[in-house]
GROMACS .gro file of N, CA, C and O in nm:
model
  288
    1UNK      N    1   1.240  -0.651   0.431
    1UNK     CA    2   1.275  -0.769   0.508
    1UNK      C    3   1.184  -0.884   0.468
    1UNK      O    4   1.082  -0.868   0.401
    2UNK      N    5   1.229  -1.009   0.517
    2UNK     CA    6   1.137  -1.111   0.492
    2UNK      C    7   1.041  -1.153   0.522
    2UNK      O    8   0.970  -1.230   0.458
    3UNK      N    9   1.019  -1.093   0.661
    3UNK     CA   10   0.914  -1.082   0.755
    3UNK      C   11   0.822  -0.973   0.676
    3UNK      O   12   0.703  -1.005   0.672
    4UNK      N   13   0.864  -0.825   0.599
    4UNK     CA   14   0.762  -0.782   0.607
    4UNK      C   15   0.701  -0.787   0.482
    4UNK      O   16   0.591  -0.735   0.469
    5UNK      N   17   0.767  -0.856   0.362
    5UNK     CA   18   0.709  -0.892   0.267
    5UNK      C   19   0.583  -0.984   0.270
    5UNK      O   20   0.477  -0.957   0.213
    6UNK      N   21   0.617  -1.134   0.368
    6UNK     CA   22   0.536  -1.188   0.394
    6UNK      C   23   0.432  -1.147   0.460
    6UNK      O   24   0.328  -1.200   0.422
    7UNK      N   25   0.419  -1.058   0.563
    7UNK     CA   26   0.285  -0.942   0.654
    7UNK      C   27   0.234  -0.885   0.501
    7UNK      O   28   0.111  -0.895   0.499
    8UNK      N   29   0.274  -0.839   0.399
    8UNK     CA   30   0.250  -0.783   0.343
    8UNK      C   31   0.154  -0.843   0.199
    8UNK      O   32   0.044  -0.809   0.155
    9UNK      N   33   0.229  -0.919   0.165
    9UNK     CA   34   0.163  -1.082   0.111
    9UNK      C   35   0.044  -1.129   0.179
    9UNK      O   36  -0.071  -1.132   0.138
   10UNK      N   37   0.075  -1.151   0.251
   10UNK     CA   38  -0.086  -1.225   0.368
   10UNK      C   39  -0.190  -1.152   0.369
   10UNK      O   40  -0.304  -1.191   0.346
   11UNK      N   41  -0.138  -0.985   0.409
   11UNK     CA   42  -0.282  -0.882   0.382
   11UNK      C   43  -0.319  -0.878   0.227
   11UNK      O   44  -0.437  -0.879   0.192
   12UNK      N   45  -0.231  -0.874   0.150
   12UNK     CA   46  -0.326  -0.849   0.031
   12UNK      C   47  -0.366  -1.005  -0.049
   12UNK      O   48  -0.438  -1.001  -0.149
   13UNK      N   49  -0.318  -1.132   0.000
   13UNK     CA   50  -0.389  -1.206  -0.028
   13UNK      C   51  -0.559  -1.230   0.044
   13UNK      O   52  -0.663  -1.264  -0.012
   14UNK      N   53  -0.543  -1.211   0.130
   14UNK     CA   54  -0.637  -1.143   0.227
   14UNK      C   55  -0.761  -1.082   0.209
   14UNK      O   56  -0.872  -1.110   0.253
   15UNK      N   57  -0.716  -0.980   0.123
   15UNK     CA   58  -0.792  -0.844   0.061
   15UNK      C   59  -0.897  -0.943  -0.089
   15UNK      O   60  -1.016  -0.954  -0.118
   16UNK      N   61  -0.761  -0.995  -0.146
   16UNK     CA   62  -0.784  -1.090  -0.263
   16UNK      C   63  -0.923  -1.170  -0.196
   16UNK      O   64  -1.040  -1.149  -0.227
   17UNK      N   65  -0.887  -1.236  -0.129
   17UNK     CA   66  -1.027  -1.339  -0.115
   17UNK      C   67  -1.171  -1.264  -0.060
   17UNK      O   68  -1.284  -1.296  -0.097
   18UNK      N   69  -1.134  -1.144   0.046
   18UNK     CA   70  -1.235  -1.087   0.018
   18UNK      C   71  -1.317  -1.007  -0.070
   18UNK      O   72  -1.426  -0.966  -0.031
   19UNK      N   73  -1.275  -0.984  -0.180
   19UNK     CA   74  -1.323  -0.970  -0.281
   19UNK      C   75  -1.311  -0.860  -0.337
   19UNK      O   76  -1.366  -0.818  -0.439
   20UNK      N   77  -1.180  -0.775  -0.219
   20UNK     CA   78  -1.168  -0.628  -0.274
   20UNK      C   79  -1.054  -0.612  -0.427
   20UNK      O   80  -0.964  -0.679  -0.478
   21UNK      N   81  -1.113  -0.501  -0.453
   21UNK     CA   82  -1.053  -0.429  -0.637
   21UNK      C   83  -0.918  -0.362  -0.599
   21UNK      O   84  -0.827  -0.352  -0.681
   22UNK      N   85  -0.908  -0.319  -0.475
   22UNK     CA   86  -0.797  -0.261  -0.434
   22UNK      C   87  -0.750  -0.227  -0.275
   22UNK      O   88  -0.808  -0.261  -0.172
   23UNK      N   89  -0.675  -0.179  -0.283
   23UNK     CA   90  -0.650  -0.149  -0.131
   23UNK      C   91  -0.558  -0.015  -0.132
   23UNK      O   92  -0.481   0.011  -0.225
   24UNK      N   93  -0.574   0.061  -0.025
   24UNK     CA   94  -0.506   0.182   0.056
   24UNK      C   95  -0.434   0.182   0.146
   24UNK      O   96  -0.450   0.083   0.217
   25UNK      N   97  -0.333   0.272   0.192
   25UNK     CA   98  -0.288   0.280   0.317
   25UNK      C   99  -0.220   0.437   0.363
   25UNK      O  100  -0.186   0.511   0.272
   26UNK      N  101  -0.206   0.471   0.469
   26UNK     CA  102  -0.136   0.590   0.493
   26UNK      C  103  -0.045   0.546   0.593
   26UNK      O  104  -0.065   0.460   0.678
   27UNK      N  105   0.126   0.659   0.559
   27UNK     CA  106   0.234   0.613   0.604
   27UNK      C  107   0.295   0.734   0.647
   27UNK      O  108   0.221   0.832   0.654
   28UNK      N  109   0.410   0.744   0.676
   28UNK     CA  110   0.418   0.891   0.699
   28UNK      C  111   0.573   0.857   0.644
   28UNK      O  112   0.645   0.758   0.657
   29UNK      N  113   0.589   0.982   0.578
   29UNK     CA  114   0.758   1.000   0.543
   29UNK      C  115   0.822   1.065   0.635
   29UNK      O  116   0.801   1.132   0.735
   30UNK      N  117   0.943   1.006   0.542
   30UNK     CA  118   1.098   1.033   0.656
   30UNK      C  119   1.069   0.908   0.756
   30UNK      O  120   1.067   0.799   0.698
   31UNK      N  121   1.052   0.905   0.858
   31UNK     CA  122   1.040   0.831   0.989
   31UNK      C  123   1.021   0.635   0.926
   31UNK      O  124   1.091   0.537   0.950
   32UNK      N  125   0.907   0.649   0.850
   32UNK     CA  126   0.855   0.524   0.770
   32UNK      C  127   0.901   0.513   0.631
   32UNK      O  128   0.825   0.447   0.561
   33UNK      N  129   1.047   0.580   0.548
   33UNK     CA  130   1.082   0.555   0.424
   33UNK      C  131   1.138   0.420   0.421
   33UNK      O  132   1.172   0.392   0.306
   34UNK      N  133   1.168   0.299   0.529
   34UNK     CA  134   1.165   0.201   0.491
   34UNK      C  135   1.062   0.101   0.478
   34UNK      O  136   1.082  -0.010   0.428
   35UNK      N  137   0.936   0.149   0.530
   35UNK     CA  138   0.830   0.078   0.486
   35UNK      C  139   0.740   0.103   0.364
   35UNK      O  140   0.664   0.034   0.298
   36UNK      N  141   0.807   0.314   0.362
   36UNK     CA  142   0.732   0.294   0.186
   36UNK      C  143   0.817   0.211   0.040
   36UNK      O  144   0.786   0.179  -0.074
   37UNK      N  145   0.927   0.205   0.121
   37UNK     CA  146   0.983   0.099   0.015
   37UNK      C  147   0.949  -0.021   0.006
   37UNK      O  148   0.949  -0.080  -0.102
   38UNK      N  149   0.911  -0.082   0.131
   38UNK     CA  150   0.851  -0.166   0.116
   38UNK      C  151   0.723  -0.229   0.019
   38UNK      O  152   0.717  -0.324  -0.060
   39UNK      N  153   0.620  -0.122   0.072
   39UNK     CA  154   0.503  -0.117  -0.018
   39UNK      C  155   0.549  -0.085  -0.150
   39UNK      O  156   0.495  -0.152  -0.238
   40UNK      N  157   0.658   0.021  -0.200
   40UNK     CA  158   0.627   0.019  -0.322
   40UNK      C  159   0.750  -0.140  -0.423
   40UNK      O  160   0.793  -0.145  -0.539
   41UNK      N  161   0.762  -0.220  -0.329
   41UNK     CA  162   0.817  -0.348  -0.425
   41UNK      C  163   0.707  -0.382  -0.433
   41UNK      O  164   0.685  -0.421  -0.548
   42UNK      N  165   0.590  -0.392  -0.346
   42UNK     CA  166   0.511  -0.491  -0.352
   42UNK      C  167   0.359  -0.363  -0.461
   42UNK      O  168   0.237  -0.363  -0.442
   43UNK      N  169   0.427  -0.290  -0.547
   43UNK     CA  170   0.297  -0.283  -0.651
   43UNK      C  171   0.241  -0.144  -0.559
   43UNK      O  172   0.194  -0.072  -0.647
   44UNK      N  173   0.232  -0.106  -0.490
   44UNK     CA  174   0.226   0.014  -0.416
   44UNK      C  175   0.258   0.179  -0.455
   44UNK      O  176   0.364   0.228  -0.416
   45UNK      N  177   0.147   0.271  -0.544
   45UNK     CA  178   0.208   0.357  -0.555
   45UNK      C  179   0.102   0.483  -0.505
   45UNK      O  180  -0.015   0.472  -0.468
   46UNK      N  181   0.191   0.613  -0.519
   46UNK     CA  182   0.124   0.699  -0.455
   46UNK      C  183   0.004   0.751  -0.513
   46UNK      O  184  -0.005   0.743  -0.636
   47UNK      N  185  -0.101   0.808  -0.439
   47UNK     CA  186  -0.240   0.794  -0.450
   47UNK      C  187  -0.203   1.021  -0.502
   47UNK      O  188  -0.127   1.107  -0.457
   48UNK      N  189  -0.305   1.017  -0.608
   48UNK     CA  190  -0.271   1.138  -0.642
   48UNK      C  191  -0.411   1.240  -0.535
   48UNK      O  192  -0.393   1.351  -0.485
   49UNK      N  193  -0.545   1.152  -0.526
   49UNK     CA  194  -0.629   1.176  -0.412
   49UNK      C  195  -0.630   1.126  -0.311
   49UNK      O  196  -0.576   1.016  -0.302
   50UNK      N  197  -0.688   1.184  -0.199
   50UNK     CA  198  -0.666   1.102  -0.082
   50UNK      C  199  -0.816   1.107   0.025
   50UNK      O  200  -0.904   1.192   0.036
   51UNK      N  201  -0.798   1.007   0.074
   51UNK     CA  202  -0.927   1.020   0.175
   51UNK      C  203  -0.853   1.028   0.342
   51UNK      O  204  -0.919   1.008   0.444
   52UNK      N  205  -0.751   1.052   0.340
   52UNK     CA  206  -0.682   1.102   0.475
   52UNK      C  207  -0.768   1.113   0.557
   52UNK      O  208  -0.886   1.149   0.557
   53UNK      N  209  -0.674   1.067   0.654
   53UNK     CA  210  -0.784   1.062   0.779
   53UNK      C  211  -0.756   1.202   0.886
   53UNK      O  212  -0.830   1.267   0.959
   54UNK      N  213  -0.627   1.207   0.856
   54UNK     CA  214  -0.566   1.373   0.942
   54UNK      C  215  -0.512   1.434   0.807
   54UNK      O  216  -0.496   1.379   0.698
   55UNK      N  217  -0.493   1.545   0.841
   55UNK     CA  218  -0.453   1.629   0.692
   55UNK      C  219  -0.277   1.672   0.802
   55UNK      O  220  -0.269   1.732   0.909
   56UNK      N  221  -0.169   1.615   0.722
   56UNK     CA  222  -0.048   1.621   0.768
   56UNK      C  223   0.037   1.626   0.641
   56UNK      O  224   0.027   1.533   0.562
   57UNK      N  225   0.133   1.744   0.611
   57UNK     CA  226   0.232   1.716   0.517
   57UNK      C  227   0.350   1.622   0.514
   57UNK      O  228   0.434   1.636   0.426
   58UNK      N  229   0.362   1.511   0.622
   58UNK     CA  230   0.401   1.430   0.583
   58UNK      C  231   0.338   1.302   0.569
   58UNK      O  232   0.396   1.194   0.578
   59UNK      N  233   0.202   1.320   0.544
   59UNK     CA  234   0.150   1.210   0.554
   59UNK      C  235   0.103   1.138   0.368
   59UNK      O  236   0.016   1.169   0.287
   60UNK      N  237   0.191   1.058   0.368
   60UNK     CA  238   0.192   0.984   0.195
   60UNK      C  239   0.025   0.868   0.194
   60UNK      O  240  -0.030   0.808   0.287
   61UNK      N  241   0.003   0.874   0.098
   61UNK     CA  242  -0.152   0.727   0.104
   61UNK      C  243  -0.103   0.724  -0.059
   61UNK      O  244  -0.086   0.809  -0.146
   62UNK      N  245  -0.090   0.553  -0.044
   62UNK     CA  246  -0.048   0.473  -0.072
   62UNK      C  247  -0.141   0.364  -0.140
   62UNK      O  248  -0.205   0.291  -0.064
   63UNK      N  249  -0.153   0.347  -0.276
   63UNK     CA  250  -0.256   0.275  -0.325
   63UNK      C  251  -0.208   0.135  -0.439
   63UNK      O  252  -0.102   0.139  -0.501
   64UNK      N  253  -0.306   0.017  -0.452
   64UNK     CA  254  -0.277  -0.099  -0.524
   64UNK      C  255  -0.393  -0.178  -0.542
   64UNK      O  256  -0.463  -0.232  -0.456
   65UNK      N  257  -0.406  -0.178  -0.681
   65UNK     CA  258  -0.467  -0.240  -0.752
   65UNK      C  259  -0.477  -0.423  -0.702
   65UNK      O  260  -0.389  -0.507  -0.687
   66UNK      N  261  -0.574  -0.427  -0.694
   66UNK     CA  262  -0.577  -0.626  -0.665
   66UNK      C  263  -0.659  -0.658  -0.844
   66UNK      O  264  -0.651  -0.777  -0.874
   67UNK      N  265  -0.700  -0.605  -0.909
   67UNK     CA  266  -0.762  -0.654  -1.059
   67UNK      C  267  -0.579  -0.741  -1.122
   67UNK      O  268  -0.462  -0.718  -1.091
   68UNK      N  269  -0.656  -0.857  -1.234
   68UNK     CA  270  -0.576  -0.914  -1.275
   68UNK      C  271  -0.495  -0.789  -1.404
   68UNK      O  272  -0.570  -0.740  -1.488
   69UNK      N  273  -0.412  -0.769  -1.403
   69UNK     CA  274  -0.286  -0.755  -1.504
   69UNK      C  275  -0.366  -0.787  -1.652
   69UNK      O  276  -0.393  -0.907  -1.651
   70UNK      N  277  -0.411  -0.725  -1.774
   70UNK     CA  278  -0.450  -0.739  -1.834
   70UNK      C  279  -0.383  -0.809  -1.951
   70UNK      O  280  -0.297  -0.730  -1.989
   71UNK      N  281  -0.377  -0.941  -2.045
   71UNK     CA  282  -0.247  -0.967  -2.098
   71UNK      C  283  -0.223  -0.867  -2.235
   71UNK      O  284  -0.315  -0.828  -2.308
   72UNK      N  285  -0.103  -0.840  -2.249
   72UNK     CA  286  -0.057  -0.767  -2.386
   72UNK      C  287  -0.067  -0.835  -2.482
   72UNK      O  288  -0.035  -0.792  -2.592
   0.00000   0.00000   0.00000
């Protein structure tokens, strides 16, 4: 949605000025597969480690790079 692109935009510009390299999140599937779609337009992919905060098999963490794109 447009709303949540922009929530989504704002935090990681956000992240950007504070000076972080990256950012995390945990989501849970099934229930939230329209917000992991979300995250993953916006550069969002799945984290192969995790620092979970509950240990749940449906629980996905979700990771993105804020470093610039290196040019080819």
């Amino acid at each position: 949605s447009e709303l949540g692109d922009r929530l989504v935009e704002g935090a990681l510009s956000s992240a950007r000025r504070d000076g972080l390299r990256s950012v995390w999140l945990e989501t849970a599937i099934g229930v939230m597969d329209p917000a992991i779609e979300l995250y993953r337009r916006h550069g969002f992919a799945e984290r192969t480690t995790t620092d979970a905060s509950i240990d749940h098999p449906e629980l996905l963490t979700m990771e993105r790079s804020l470093l610039p794109v290196p040019a080819a």
